[in-house]
Tab-separated table of C-alpha atoms in Angstrom:
chain	number	residue	atom	x	y	z
A	168	MET	CA	-18.483	-19.340	-0.898
A	169	THR	CA	-17.667	-19.413	-4.143
A	170	PRO	CA	-14.411	-17.982	-4.708
A	171	GLY	CA	-16.107	-15.004	-6.900
A	172	THR	CA	-18.375	-14.534	-3.692
A	173	LEU	CA	-15.346	-14.383	-1.358
A	174	GLY	CA	-13.304	-11.951	-4.097
A	175	ILE	CA	-16.414	-9.532	-3.659
A	176	ILE	CA	-16.134	-9.454	-0.059
A	177	ALA	CA	-12.533	-8.774	0.174
A	178	GLY	CA	-13.042	-5.727	-2.296
A	179	LEU	CA	-15.830	-4.743	0.172
A	180	LEU	CA	-13.901	-5.370	3.540
A	181	ALA	CA	-11.029	-2.935	1.473
A	182	PHE	CA	-13.790	-0.582	0.889
A	183	ILE	CA	-14.732	-0.534	4.320
A	184	ALA	CA	-10.825	-0.347	5.543
A	185	PHE	CA	-10.443	3.338	3.896
A	186	ILE	CA	-13.476	4.873	5.855
A	187	PRO	CA	-11.943	4.868	9.435
A	188	TYR	CA	-8.632	6.062	7.280
A	189	PHE	CA	-10.618	9.163	5.537
A	190	ILE	CA	-12.405	10.088	8.605
A	191	SER	CA	-9.258	10.643	10.283
A	192	ILE	CA	-7.375	12.168	7.501
A	193	PHE	CA	-10.106	14.773	8.150
A	194	LYS	CA	-9.703	14.794	12.055
A	195	GLY	CA	-5.678	15.450	11.309
A	196	GLU	CA	-4.894	12.384	12.954
A	197	THR	CA	-3.360	10.160	9.952
A	198	LYS	CA	-0.851	11.741	7.724
A	199	PRO	CA	-0.520	9.906	4.203
A	200	GLN	CA	3.230	9.328	3.492
A	201	ARG	CA	3.122	11.182	-0.378
A	202	THR	CA	5.316	9.103	-2.024
A	203	THR	CA	4.210	6.144	-0.698
A	204	PHE	CA	0.626	7.056	-1.940
A	205	ALA	CA	1.709	8.648	-5.118
A	206	ILE	CA	3.809	5.282	-6.248
A	207	TRP	CA	0.686	3.190	-4.881
A	208	SER	CA	-1.984	4.655	-7.023
A	209	PHE	CA	-0.291	4.624	-10.323
A	210	ILE	CA	0.856	1.246	-9.684
A	211	SER	CA	-3.064	0.028	-8.621
A	212	ILE	CA	-4.340	1.573	-12.097
A	213	VAL	CA	-1.777	-0.672	-13.767
A	214	THR	CA	-2.387	-3.380	-12.003
A	215	LEU	CA	-5.984	-3.429	-12.683
A	216	ILE	CA	-5.633	-2.755	-16.240
A	217	SER	CA	-2.777	-6.004	-16.003
A	218	TYR	CA	-5.284	-7.904	-13.814
A	219	PHE	CA	-8.525	-7.416	-16.061
A	220	ALA	CA	-6.454	-8.246	-19.045
A	221	SER	CA	-4.995	-11.510	-17.840
A	222	GLY	CA	-8.356	-13.093	-17.213
A	223	ALA	CA	-8.397	-12.424	-13.078
A	224	ARG	CA	-12.418	-11.860	-12.155
A	225	ASP	CA	-12.593	-13.364	-8.366
A	226	THR	CA	-9.927	-11.530	-7.375
A	227	ILE	CA	-10.203	-7.917	-9.292
A	228	TRP	CA	-12.158	-6.316	-6.696
A	229	LEU	CA	-9.441	-5.359	-4.018
A	230	ALA	CA	-7.432	-4.063	-6.952
A	231	LEU	CA	-10.314	-2.143	-8.430
A	232	VAL	CA	-10.612	-1.033	-4.114
A	233	TYR	CA	-7.183	-0.084	-4.566
A	234	ALA	CA	-7.431	1.694	-7.580
A	235	VAL	CA	-9.597	4.061	-6.870
A	236	LEU	CA	-9.341	4.782	-3.322
A	237	GLN	CA	-5.344	5.305	-3.230
A	238	LEU	CA	-5.642	8.014	-6.066
A	239	VAL	CA	-8.257	9.855	-3.438
A	240	VAL	CA	-5.747	9.451	-0.715
A	241	PHE	CA	-2.779	10.553	-2.827
A	242	ILE	CA	-4.712	13.884	-3.806
A	243	LEU	CA	-5.655	14.404	0.016
A	244	SER	CA	-2.000	13.746	0.863
A	245	PHE	CA	-1.146	16.963	-1.010
A	246	LYS	CA	-2.986	18.795	1.787
A	247	TYR	CA	-2.753	16.404	5.316
A	248	GLY	CA	0.136	14.162	3.901
A	249	VAL	CA	3.661	14.123	4.731
A	250	GLY	CA	6.840	13.492	2.994
A	251	GLY	CA	8.164	14.094	-0.537
A	252	LEU	CA	11.254	15.508	-0.947
A	253	GLY	CA	13.192	13.525	1.551
A	254	LYS	CA	16.287	11.161	0.383
A	255	LEU	CA	14.126	7.983	0.984
A	256	ASP	CA	11.333	9.535	-1.021
A	257	VAL	CA	13.288	10.357	-4.344
A	258	ALA	CA	15.599	7.321	-4.438
A	259	CYS	CA	12.333	5.224	-3.775
A	260	LEU	CA	10.283	7.344	-6.948
A	261	ILE	CA	13.261	6.681	-8.734
A	262	GLY	CA	13.268	2.918	-7.961
A	263	ALA	CA	9.585	2.750	-8.440
A	264	PHE	CA	9.406	3.927	-11.654
A	265	MET	CA	12.485	2.398	-13.299
A	266	GLY	CA	10.579	-0.881	-12.074
A	267	ILE	CA	7.234	0.165	-13.877
A	268	ALA	CA	9.354	1.326	-17.111
A	269	GLY	CA	10.721	-2.221	-17.234
A	270	TRP	CA	7.524	-3.550	-16.133
A	271	ILE	CA	5.619	-1.961	-18.861
A	272	ILE	CA	8.179	-3.109	-21.727
A	273	THR	CA	8.539	-6.546	-21.069
A	274	ASP	CA	7.054	-9.456	-22.606
A	275	ASN	CA	8.037	-12.043	-19.816
A	276	PRO	CA	4.982	-11.933	-17.311
A	277	VAL	CA	6.555	-13.593	-14.485
A	278	VAL	CA	9.499	-11.346	-14.933
A	279	ALA	CA	6.470	-8.197	-15.293
A	280	LEU	CA	5.253	-9.271	-11.899
A	281	TYR	CA	8.212	-9.315	-10.186
A	282	LEU	CA	9.166	-5.661	-11.523
A	283	SER	CA	5.484	-4.885	-10.368
A	284	ILE	CA	5.876	-6.078	-7.228
A	285	PHE	CA	9.538	-4.369	-6.645
A	286	ALA	CA	8.002	-0.807	-7.898
A	287	GLU	CA	5.623	-1.229	-5.400
A	288	LEU	CA	7.549	-2.153	-2.509
A	289	MET	CA	9.372	0.992	-3.146
A	290	GLY	CA	6.323	2.572	-1.820
A	291	TRP	CA	5.953	0.839	1.091
A	292	LEU	CA	9.979	1.701	2.360
A	293	PRO	CA	8.707	5.936	2.834
A	294	LEU	CA	5.697	4.453	4.873
A	295	PHE	CA	7.344	2.101	7.061
A	296	LYS	CA	10.228	4.673	8.445
A	297	LYS	CA	6.605	6.802	8.944
A	298	VAL	CA	5.384	4.173	11.333
A	299	TYR	CA	8.691	3.708	12.592
A	300	ALA	CA	8.951	7.264	13.718
A	301	GLN	CA	5.122	8.742	14.047
A	302	PRO	CA	3.115	5.339	14.551
A	303	LYS	CA	0.153	7.817	15.736
A	304	THR	CA	0.062	9.059	12.413
A	305	GLU	CA	-1.358	5.780	10.784
A	306	ASN	CA	-4.908	4.644	11.479
A	307	THR	CA	-4.504	0.839	13.005
A	308	LEU	CA	-7.973	-0.024	12.593
A	309	SER	CA	-7.696	0.606	8.919
A	310	TRP	CA	-4.752	-1.763	8.080
A	311	VAL	CA	-6.013	-4.811	10.196
A	312	ILE	CA	-9.195	-4.399	8.391
A	313	GLY	CA	-7.384	-4.369	5.246
A	314	THR	CA	-5.050	-7.306	6.554
A	315	VAL	CA	-8.497	-9.451	7.427
A	316	ALA	CA	-9.166	-8.219	3.209
A	317	ALA	CA	-6.186	-9.369	1.753
A	318	PHE	CA	-6.554	-12.279	3.967
A	319	VAL	CA	-9.624	-13.470	2.736
A	320	ASN	CA	-8.643	-12.465	-0.982
A	321	LEU	CA	-6.287	-15.626	-0.744
A	322	PHE	CA	-9.388	-17.632	-0.539
A	323	ALA	CA	-10.413	-16.071	-3.620
A	324	LEU	CA	-7.802	-17.486	-5.822
A	325	THR	CA	-8.737	-19.934	-8.518
A	326	SER	CA	-5.169	-20.917	-9.129
A	327	TRP	CA	-2.044	-20.945	-7.101
A	328	HIS	CA	-0.014	-20.197	-10.133
A	329	ILE	CA	2.983	-17.506	-9.459
A	330	THR	CA	1.322	-14.998	-11.606
A	331	MET	CA	-1.747	-15.356	-9.921
A	332	SER	CA	-1.113	-15.766	-6.335
A	333	LEU	CA	2.076	-14.141	-5.801
A	334	TYR	CA	0.679	-10.449	-5.842
A	335	PRO	CA	-1.920	-11.241	-3.568
A	336	LEU	CA	0.407	-13.062	-1.457
A	337	TYR	CA	2.777	-10.038	-1.503
A	338	ILE	CA	-0.295	-7.707	-0.074
A	339	PHE	CA	-1.115	-9.582	2.415
A	340	ALA	CA	2.561	-10.086	3.625
A	341	THR	CA	3.209	-6.381	3.474
A	342	GLN	CA	-0.262	-5.543	5.172
A	343	ALA	CA	0.582	-7.973	8.050
A	344	ILE	CA	4.060	-6.663	8.863
A	345	LEU	CA	2.642	-2.930	9.203
A	346	VAL	CA	0.201	-4.198	11.313
A	347	LEU	CA	2.776	-5.960	13.733
A	348	LEU	CA	4.821	-2.867	13.633
A	349	LEU	CA	1.555	-0.402	14.486
A	350	VAL	CA	0.473	-3.118	17.325
A	351	PHE	CA	3.696	-4.472	18.789
A	352	PRO	CA	6.222	-1.784	18.080
A	353	GLY	CA	9.855	-3.302	18.457
A	354	VAL	CA	12.651	-1.422	20.009
A	355	ARG	CA	11.722	2.095	20.566
A	356	MET	CA	13.892	5.035	18.799
A	357	ARG	CA	15.450	7.583	20.933
A	358	PRO	CA	13.416	10.866	20.924
A	359	ARG	CA	16.413	13.198	19.286
A	360	LYS	CA	16.582	10.506	16.460
A	361	ALA	CA	12.522	10.234	16.128
A	362	SER	CA	12.239	14.242	16.094
A	363	ARG	CA	15.100	14.284	13.401
A	364	LEU	CA	13.234	11.786	11.411
A	365	ALA	CA	9.706	13.298	11.785
A	366	GLU	CA	11.390	16.680	10.250
A	367	GLU	CA	12.117	14.922	7.467
A	368	LEU	CA	9.044	13.708	6.682
A	369	GLU	CA	7.377	16.809	7.283
A	370	ARG	CA	9.284	17.885	3.703
A	371	PHE	CA	7.490	18.412	0.824
């Protein structure tokens, strides 16, 4: 298959991954982390613009799906989600916007790439915390399909130069880690500690 075809397949898989996610949201099973999707939706839009400007075409489909559907999840999170005003949420929002500001103003594409990944990583931290405390509030099937999409997207790369490959590699790695947390949970949290974390996650 050509890189373009693989890129389209990756984008299609990413789109499919959101279907069970949306279904589980409306069923009240999945509770999207508001801070996570606030950061991701903004970054995905900027990333899409940046990717297009850099000339990336074969791997742009995954970025397009994320930009649109993560924004939809963020909007839904106001009614169906959790989190928003916890200490970690606020710290991650500040860190993300500092990274975004540096990303936008820097003239060095490699530095900008590092800053964009740092900013997006700030969105992963509240989600990892939520999965640790409340794993059943995420849809495992969605994340598995999303990880497969990210893996397929790696084969759509036409260059392994850092400016083209680091972000797709990062996306695959972080999603794979989350799937591992969902499928193979580590040391179980004490009920009292889990309860405190759950209460904090419900803040808006």
